[in-house]
PDB file of C-alpha atoms in Angstrom:
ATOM      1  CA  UNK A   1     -40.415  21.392 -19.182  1.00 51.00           C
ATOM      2  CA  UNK A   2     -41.204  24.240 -16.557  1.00 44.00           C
ATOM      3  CA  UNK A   3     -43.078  27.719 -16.941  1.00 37.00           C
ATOM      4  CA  UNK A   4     -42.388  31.024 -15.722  1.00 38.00           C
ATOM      5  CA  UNK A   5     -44.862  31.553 -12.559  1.00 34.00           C
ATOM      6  CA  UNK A   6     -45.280  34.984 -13.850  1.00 33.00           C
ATOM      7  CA  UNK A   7     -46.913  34.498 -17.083  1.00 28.00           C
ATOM      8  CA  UNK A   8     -47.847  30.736 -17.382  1.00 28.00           C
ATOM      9  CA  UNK A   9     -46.281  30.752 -20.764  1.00 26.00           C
ATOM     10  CA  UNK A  10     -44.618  27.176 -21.172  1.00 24.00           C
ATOM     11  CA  UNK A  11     -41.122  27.205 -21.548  1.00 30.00           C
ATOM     12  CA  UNK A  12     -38.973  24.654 -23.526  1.00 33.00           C
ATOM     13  CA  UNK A  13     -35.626  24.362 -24.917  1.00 34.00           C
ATOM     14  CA  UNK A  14     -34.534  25.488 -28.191  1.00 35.00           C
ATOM     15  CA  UNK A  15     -33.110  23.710 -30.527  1.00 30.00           C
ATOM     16  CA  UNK A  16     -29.201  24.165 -31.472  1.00 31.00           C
ATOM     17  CA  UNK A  17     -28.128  27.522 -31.985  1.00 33.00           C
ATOM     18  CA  UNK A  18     -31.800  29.334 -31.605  1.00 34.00           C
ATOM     19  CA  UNK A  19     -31.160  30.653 -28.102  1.00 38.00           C
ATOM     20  CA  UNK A  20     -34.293  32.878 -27.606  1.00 41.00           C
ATOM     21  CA  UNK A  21     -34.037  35.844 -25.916  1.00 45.00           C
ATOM     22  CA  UNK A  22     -36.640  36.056 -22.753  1.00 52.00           C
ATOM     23  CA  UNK A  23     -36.127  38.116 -19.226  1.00 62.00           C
ATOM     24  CA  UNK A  24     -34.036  40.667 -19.029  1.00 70.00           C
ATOM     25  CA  UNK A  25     -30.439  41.476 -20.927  1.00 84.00           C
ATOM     26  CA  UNK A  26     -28.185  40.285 -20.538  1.00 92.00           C
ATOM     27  CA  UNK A  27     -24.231  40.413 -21.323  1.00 95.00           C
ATOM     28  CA  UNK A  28     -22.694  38.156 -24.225  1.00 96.00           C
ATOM     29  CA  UNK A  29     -20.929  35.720 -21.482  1.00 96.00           C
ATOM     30  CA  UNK A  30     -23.863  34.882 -19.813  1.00 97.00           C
ATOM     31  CA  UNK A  31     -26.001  34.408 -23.256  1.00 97.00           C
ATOM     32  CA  UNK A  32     -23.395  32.014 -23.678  1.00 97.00           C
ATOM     33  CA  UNK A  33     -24.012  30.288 -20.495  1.00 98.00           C
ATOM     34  CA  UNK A  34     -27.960  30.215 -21.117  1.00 98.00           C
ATOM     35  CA  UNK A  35     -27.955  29.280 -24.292  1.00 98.00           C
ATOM     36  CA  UNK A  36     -25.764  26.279 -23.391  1.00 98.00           C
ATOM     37  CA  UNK A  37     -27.558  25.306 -20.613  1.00 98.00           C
ATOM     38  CA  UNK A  38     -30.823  24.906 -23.312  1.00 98.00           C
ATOM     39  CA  UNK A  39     -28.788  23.212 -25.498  1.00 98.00           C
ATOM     40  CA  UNK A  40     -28.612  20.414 -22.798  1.00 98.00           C
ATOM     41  CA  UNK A  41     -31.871  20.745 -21.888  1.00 98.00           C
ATOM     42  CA  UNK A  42     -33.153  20.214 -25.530  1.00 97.00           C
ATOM     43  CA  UNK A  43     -31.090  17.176 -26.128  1.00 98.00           C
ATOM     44  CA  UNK A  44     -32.044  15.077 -22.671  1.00 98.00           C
ATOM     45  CA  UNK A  45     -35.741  16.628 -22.807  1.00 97.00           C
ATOM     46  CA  UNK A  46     -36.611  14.477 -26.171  1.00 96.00           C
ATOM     47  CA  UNK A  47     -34.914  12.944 -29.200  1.00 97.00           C
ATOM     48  CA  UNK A  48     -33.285  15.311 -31.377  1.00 97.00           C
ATOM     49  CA  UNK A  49     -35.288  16.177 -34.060  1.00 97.00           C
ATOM     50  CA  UNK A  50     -34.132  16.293 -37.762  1.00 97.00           C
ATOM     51  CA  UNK A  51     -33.256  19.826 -37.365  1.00 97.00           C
ATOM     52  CA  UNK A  52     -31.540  19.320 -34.501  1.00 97.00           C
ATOM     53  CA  UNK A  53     -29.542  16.724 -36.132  1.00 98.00           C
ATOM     54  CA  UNK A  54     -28.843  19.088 -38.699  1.00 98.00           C
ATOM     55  CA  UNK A  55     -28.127  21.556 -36.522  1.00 98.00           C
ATOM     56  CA  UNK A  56     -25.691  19.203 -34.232  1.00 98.00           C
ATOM     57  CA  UNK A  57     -23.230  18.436 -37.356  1.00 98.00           C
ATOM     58  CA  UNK A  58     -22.315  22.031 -38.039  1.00 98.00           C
ATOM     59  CA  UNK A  59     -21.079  22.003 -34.287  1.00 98.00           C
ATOM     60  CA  UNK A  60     -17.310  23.818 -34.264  1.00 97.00           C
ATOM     61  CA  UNK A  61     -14.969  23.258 -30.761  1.00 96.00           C
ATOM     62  CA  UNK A  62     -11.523  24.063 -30.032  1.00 97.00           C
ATOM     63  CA  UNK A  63      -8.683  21.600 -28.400  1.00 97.00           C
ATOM     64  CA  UNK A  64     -10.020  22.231 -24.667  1.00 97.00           C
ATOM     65  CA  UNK A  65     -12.157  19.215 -23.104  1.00 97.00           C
ATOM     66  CA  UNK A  66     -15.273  20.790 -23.788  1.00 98.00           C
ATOM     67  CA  UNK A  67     -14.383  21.325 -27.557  1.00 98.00           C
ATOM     68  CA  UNK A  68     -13.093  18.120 -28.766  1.00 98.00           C
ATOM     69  CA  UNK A  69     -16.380  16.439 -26.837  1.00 98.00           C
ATOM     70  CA  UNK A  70     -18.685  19.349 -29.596  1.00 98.00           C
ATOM     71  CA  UNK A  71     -16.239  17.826 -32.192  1.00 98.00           C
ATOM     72  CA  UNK A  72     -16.728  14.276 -31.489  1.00 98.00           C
ATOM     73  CA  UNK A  73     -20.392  15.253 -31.331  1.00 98.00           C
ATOM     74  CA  UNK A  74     -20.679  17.090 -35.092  1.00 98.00           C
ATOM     75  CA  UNK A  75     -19.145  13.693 -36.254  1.00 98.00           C
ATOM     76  CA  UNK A  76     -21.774  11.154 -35.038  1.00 98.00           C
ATOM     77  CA  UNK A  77     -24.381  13.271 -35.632  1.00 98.00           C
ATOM     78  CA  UNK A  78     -23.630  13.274 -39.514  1.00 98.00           C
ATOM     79  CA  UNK A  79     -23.509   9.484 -39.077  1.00 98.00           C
ATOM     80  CA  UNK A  80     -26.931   9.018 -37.014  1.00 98.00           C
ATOM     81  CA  UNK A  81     -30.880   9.316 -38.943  1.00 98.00           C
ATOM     82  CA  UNK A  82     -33.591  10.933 -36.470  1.00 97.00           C
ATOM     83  CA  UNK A  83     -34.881   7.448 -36.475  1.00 98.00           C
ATOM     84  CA  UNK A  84     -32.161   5.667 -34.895  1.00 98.00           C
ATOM     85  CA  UNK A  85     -31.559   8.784 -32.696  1.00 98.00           C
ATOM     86  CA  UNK A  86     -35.424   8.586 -31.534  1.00 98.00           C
ATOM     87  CA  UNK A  87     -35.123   4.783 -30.926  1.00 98.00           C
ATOM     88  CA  UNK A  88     -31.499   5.411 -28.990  1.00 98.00           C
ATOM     89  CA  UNK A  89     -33.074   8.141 -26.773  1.00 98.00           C
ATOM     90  CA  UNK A  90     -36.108   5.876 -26.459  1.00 98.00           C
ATOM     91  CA  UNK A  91     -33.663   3.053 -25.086  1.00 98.00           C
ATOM     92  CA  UNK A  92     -31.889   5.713 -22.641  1.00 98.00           C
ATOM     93  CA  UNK A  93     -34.268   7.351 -20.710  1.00 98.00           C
ATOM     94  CA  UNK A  94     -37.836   5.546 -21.577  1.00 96.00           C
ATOM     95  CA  UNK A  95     -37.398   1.871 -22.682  1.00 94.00           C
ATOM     96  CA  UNK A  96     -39.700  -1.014 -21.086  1.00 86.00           C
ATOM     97  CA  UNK A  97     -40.657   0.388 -18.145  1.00 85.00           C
ATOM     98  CA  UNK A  98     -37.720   1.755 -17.512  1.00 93.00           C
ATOM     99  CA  UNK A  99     -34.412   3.459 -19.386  1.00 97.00           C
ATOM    100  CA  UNK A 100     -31.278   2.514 -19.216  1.00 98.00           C
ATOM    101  CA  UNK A 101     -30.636   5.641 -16.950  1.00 98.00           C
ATOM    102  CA  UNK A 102     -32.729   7.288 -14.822  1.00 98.00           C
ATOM    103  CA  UNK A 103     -31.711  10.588 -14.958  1.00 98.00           C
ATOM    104  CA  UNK A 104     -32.991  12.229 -11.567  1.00 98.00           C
ATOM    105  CA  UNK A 105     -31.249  14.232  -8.484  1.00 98.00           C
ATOM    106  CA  UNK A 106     -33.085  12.056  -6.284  1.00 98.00           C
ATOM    107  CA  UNK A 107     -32.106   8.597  -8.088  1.00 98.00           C
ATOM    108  CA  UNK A 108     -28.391   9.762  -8.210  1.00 98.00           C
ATOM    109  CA  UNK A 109     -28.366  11.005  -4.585  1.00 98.00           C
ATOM    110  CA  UNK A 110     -30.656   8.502  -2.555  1.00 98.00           C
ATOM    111  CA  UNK A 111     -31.108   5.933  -4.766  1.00 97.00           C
ATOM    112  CA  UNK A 112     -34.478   6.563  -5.158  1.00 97.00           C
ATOM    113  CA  UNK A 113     -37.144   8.098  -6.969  1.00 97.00           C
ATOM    114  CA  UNK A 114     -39.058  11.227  -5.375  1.00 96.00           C
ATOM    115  CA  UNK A 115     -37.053  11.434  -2.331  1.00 98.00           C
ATOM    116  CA  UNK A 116     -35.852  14.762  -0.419  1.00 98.00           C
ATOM    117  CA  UNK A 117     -33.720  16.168  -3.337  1.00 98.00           C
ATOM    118  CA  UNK A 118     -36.763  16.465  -5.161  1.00 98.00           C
ATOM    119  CA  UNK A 119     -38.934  17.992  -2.139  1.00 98.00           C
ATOM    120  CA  UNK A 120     -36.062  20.304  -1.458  1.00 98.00           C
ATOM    121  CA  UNK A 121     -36.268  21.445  -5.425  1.00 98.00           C
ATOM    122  CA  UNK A 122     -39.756  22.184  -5.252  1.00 98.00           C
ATOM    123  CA  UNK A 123     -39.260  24.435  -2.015  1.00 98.00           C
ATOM    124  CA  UNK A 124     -36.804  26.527  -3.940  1.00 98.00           C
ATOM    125  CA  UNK A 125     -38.887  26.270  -7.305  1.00 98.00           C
ATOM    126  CA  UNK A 126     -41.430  27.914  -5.278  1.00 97.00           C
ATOM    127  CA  UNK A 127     -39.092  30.765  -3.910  1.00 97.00           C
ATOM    128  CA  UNK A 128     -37.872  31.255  -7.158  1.00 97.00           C
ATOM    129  CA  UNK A 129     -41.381  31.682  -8.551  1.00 96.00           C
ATOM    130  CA  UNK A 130     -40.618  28.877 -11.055  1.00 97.00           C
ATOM    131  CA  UNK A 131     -43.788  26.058 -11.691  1.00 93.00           C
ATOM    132  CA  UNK A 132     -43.909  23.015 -13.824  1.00 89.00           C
ATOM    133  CA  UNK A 133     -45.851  22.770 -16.770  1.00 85.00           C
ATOM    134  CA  UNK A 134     -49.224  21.834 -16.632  1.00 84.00           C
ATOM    135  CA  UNK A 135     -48.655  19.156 -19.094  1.00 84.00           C
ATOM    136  CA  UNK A 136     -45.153  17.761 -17.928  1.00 83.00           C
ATOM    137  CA  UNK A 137     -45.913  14.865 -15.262  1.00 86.00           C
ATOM    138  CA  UNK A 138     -42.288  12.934 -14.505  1.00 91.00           C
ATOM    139  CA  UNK A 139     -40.583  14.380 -11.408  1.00 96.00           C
ATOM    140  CA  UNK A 140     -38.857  18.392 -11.757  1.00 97.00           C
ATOM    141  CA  UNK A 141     -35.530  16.730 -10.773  1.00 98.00           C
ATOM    142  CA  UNK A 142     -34.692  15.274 -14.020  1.00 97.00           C
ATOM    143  CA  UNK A 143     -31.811  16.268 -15.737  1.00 98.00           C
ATOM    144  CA  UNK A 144     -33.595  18.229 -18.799  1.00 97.00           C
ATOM    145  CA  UNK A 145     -35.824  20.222 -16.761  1.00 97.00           C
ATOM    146  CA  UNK A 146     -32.912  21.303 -14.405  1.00 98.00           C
ATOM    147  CA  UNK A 147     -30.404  22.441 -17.189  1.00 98.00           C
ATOM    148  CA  UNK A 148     -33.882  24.088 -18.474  1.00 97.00           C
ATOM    149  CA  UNK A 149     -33.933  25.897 -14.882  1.00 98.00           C
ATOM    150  CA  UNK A 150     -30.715  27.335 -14.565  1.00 98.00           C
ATOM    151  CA  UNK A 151     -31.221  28.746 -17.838  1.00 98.00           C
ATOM    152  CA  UNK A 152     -33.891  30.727 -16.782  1.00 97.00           C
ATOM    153  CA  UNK A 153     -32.359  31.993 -13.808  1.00 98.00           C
ATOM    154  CA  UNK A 154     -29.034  33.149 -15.822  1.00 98.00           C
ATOM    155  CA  UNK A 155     -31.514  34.912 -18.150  1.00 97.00           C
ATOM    156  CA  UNK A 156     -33.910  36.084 -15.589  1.00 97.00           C
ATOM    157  CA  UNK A 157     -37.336  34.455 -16.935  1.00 96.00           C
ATOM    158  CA  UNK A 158     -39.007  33.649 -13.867  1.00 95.00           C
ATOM    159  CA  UNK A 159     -38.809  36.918 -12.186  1.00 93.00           C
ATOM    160  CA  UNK A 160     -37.897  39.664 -14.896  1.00 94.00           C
ATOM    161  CA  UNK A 161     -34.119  40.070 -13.392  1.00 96.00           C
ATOM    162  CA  UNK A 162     -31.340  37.996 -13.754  1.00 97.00           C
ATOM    163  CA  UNK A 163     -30.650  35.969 -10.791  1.00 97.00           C
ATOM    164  CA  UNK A 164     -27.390  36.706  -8.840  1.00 96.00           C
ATOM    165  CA  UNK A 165     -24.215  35.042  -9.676  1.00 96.00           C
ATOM    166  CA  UNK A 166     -24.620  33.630  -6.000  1.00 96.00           C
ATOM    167  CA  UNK A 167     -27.948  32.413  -6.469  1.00 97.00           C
ATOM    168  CA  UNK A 168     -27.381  30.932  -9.166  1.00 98.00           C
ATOM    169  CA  UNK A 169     -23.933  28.982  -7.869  1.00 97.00           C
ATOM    170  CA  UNK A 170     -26.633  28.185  -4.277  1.00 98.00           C
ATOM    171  CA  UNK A 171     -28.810  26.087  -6.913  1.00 98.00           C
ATOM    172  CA  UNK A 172     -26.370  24.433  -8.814  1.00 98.00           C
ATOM    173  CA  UNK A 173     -24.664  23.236  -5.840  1.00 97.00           C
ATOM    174  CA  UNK A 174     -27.916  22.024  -4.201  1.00 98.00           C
ATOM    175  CA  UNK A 175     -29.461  20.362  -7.265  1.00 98.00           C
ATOM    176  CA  UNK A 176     -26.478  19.789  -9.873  1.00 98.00           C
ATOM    177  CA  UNK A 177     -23.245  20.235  -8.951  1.00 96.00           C
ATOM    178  CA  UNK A 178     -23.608  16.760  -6.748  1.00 96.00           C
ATOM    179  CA  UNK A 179     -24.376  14.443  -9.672  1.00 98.00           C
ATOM    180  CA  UNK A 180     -24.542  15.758 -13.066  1.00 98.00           C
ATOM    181  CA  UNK A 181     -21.135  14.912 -13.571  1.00 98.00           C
ATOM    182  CA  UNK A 182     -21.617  11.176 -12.445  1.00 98.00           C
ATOM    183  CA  UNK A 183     -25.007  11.229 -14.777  1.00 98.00           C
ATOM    184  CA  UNK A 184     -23.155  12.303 -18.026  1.00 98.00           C
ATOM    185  CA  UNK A 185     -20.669   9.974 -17.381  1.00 98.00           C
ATOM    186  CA  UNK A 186     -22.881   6.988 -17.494  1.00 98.00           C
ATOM    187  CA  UNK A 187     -24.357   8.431 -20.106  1.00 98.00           C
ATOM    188  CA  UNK A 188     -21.401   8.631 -22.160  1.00 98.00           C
ATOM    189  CA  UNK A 189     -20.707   4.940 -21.091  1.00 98.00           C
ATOM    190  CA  UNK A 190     -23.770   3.575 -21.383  1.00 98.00           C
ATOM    191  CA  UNK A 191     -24.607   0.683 -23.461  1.00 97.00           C
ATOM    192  CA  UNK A 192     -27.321   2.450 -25.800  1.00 97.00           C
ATOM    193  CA  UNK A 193     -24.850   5.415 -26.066  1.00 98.00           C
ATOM    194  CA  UNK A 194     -23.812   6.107 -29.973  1.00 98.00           C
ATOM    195  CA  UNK A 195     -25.065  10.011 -30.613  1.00 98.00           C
ATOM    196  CA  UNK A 196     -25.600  10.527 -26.592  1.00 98.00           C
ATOM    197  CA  UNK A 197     -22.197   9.220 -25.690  1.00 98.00           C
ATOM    198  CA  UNK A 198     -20.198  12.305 -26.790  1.00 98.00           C
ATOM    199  CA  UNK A 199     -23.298  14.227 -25.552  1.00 98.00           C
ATOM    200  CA  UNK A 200     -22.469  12.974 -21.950  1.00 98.00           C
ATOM    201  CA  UNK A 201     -18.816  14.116 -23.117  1.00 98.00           C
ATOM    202  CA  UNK A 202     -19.543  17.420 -23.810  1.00 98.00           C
ATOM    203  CA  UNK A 203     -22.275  17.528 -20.686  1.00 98.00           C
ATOM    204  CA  UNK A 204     -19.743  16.110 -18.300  1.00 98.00           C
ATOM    205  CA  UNK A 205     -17.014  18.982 -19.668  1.00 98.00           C
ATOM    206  CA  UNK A 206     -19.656  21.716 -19.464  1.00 98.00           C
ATOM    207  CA  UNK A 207     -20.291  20.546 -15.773  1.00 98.00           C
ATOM    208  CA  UNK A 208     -16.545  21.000 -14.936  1.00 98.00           C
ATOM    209  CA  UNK A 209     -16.788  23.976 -16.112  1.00 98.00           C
ATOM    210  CA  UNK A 210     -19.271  25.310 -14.599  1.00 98.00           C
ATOM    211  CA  UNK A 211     -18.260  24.247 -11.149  1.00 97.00           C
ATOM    212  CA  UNK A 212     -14.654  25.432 -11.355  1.00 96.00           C
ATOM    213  CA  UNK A 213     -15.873  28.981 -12.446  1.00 96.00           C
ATOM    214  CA  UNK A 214     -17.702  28.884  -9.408  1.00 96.00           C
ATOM    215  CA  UNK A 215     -15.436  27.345  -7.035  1.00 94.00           C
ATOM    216  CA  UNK A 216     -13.601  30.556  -8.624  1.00 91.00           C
ATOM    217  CA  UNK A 217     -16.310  33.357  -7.535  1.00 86.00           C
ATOM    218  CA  UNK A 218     -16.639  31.951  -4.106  1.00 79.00           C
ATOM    219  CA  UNK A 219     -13.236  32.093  -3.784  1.00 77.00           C
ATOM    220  CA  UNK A 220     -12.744  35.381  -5.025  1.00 77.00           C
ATOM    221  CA  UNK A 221     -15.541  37.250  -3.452  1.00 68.00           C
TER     222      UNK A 221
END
């Protein structure tokens, strides 16, 4: 999805549970937060594969929002082949010329494709010293590459440091925080939606999250 400016090496999302460890160290919480930040990333980036699959039914949560949407999501997996999965994902975000959903900041937030939420991304891509891959061609503002981004930052990949807590809440707020939630919910919704409808569950939760922890800093700093 995007590269570290640094060192050109492409960077992509793992899939469930393999978390790699790139940049610096960090602490336990926020290897939490990166590693479920790719976990996002890896299932909107491309169909899950049979791995993946595997991987997704194994899934534990607790009785909290975000754990009964994991739960719900262990459960279809163990119903769903990689076949049908390709073919749904194919049907959500690719289909006849278009998806079902177009999963883009600047769709959710103009209405339109490769309008000023994506120019303003690729201003702070560049003064984050993240790039796009050289073989990745479909606009930096889609959902996977984003969740891919804020990974990075958490773990520090793009610059060898970690970025700060209030860096990290500036881009979220700019280039997530806006629509994510309204994107997972039509994702859970949508028509196509069997294995990604509890995915836009647990994305929607992990948003919530997210932006209450933050709401949280601001308001404690």
């Amino acid at each position: 999805m995007i590269t570290d400016a640094d060192h050109g090496a492409p960077r992509g999302s793992d899939p469930v549970g393999a978390g790699r460890e790139v940049g610096a160290e960090i602490g336990a919480e926020e290897r939490l937060r990166a590693e479920f930040y790719e976990f996002l990333a890896s299932l909107l980036a491309r169909p899950p594969s049979p791995e993946t699959l595997r991987g997704l039914t194994t899934l534990e949560g607790d009785e909290t929002d975000l754990g009964k949407a994991v739960k719900t999501l262990a459960r279809v997996a163990s119903r769903v082949t990689p076949e049908a999965a390709e073919r749904e994902f194919h049907d959500l975000f690719i289909g006849l010329g278009r998806g079902e959903l177009l999963p883009y900041a600047s769709v959710y937030m103009t209405g339109f494709l490769n309008e000023k939420p994506l120019a303003k991304l690729r201003d702070d891509m560049s003064r984050l010293r993240i790039s796009r891959a050289d073989d990745v061609f479909e606009p930096e503002d889609n959902a996977a590459s984003l969740f891919d981004m804020m990974a990075g930052l958490i773990r520090g990949r793009f610059t060898g440091q970690p970025a700060p807590l209030a860096e990290q809440q500036a881009f979220f707020a700019a280039h997530m925080g806006s629509w994510m939630a309204h994107f997972f919910a039509d994702l859970e919704g949508a028509k196509r939606s069997v294995l990604y409808a509890p995915v836009g569950a647990v994305g929607k939760a992990f948003i919530e999250i997210e932006r209450e922890a933050f709401r949280m800093e601001g308001a404690a700093s």
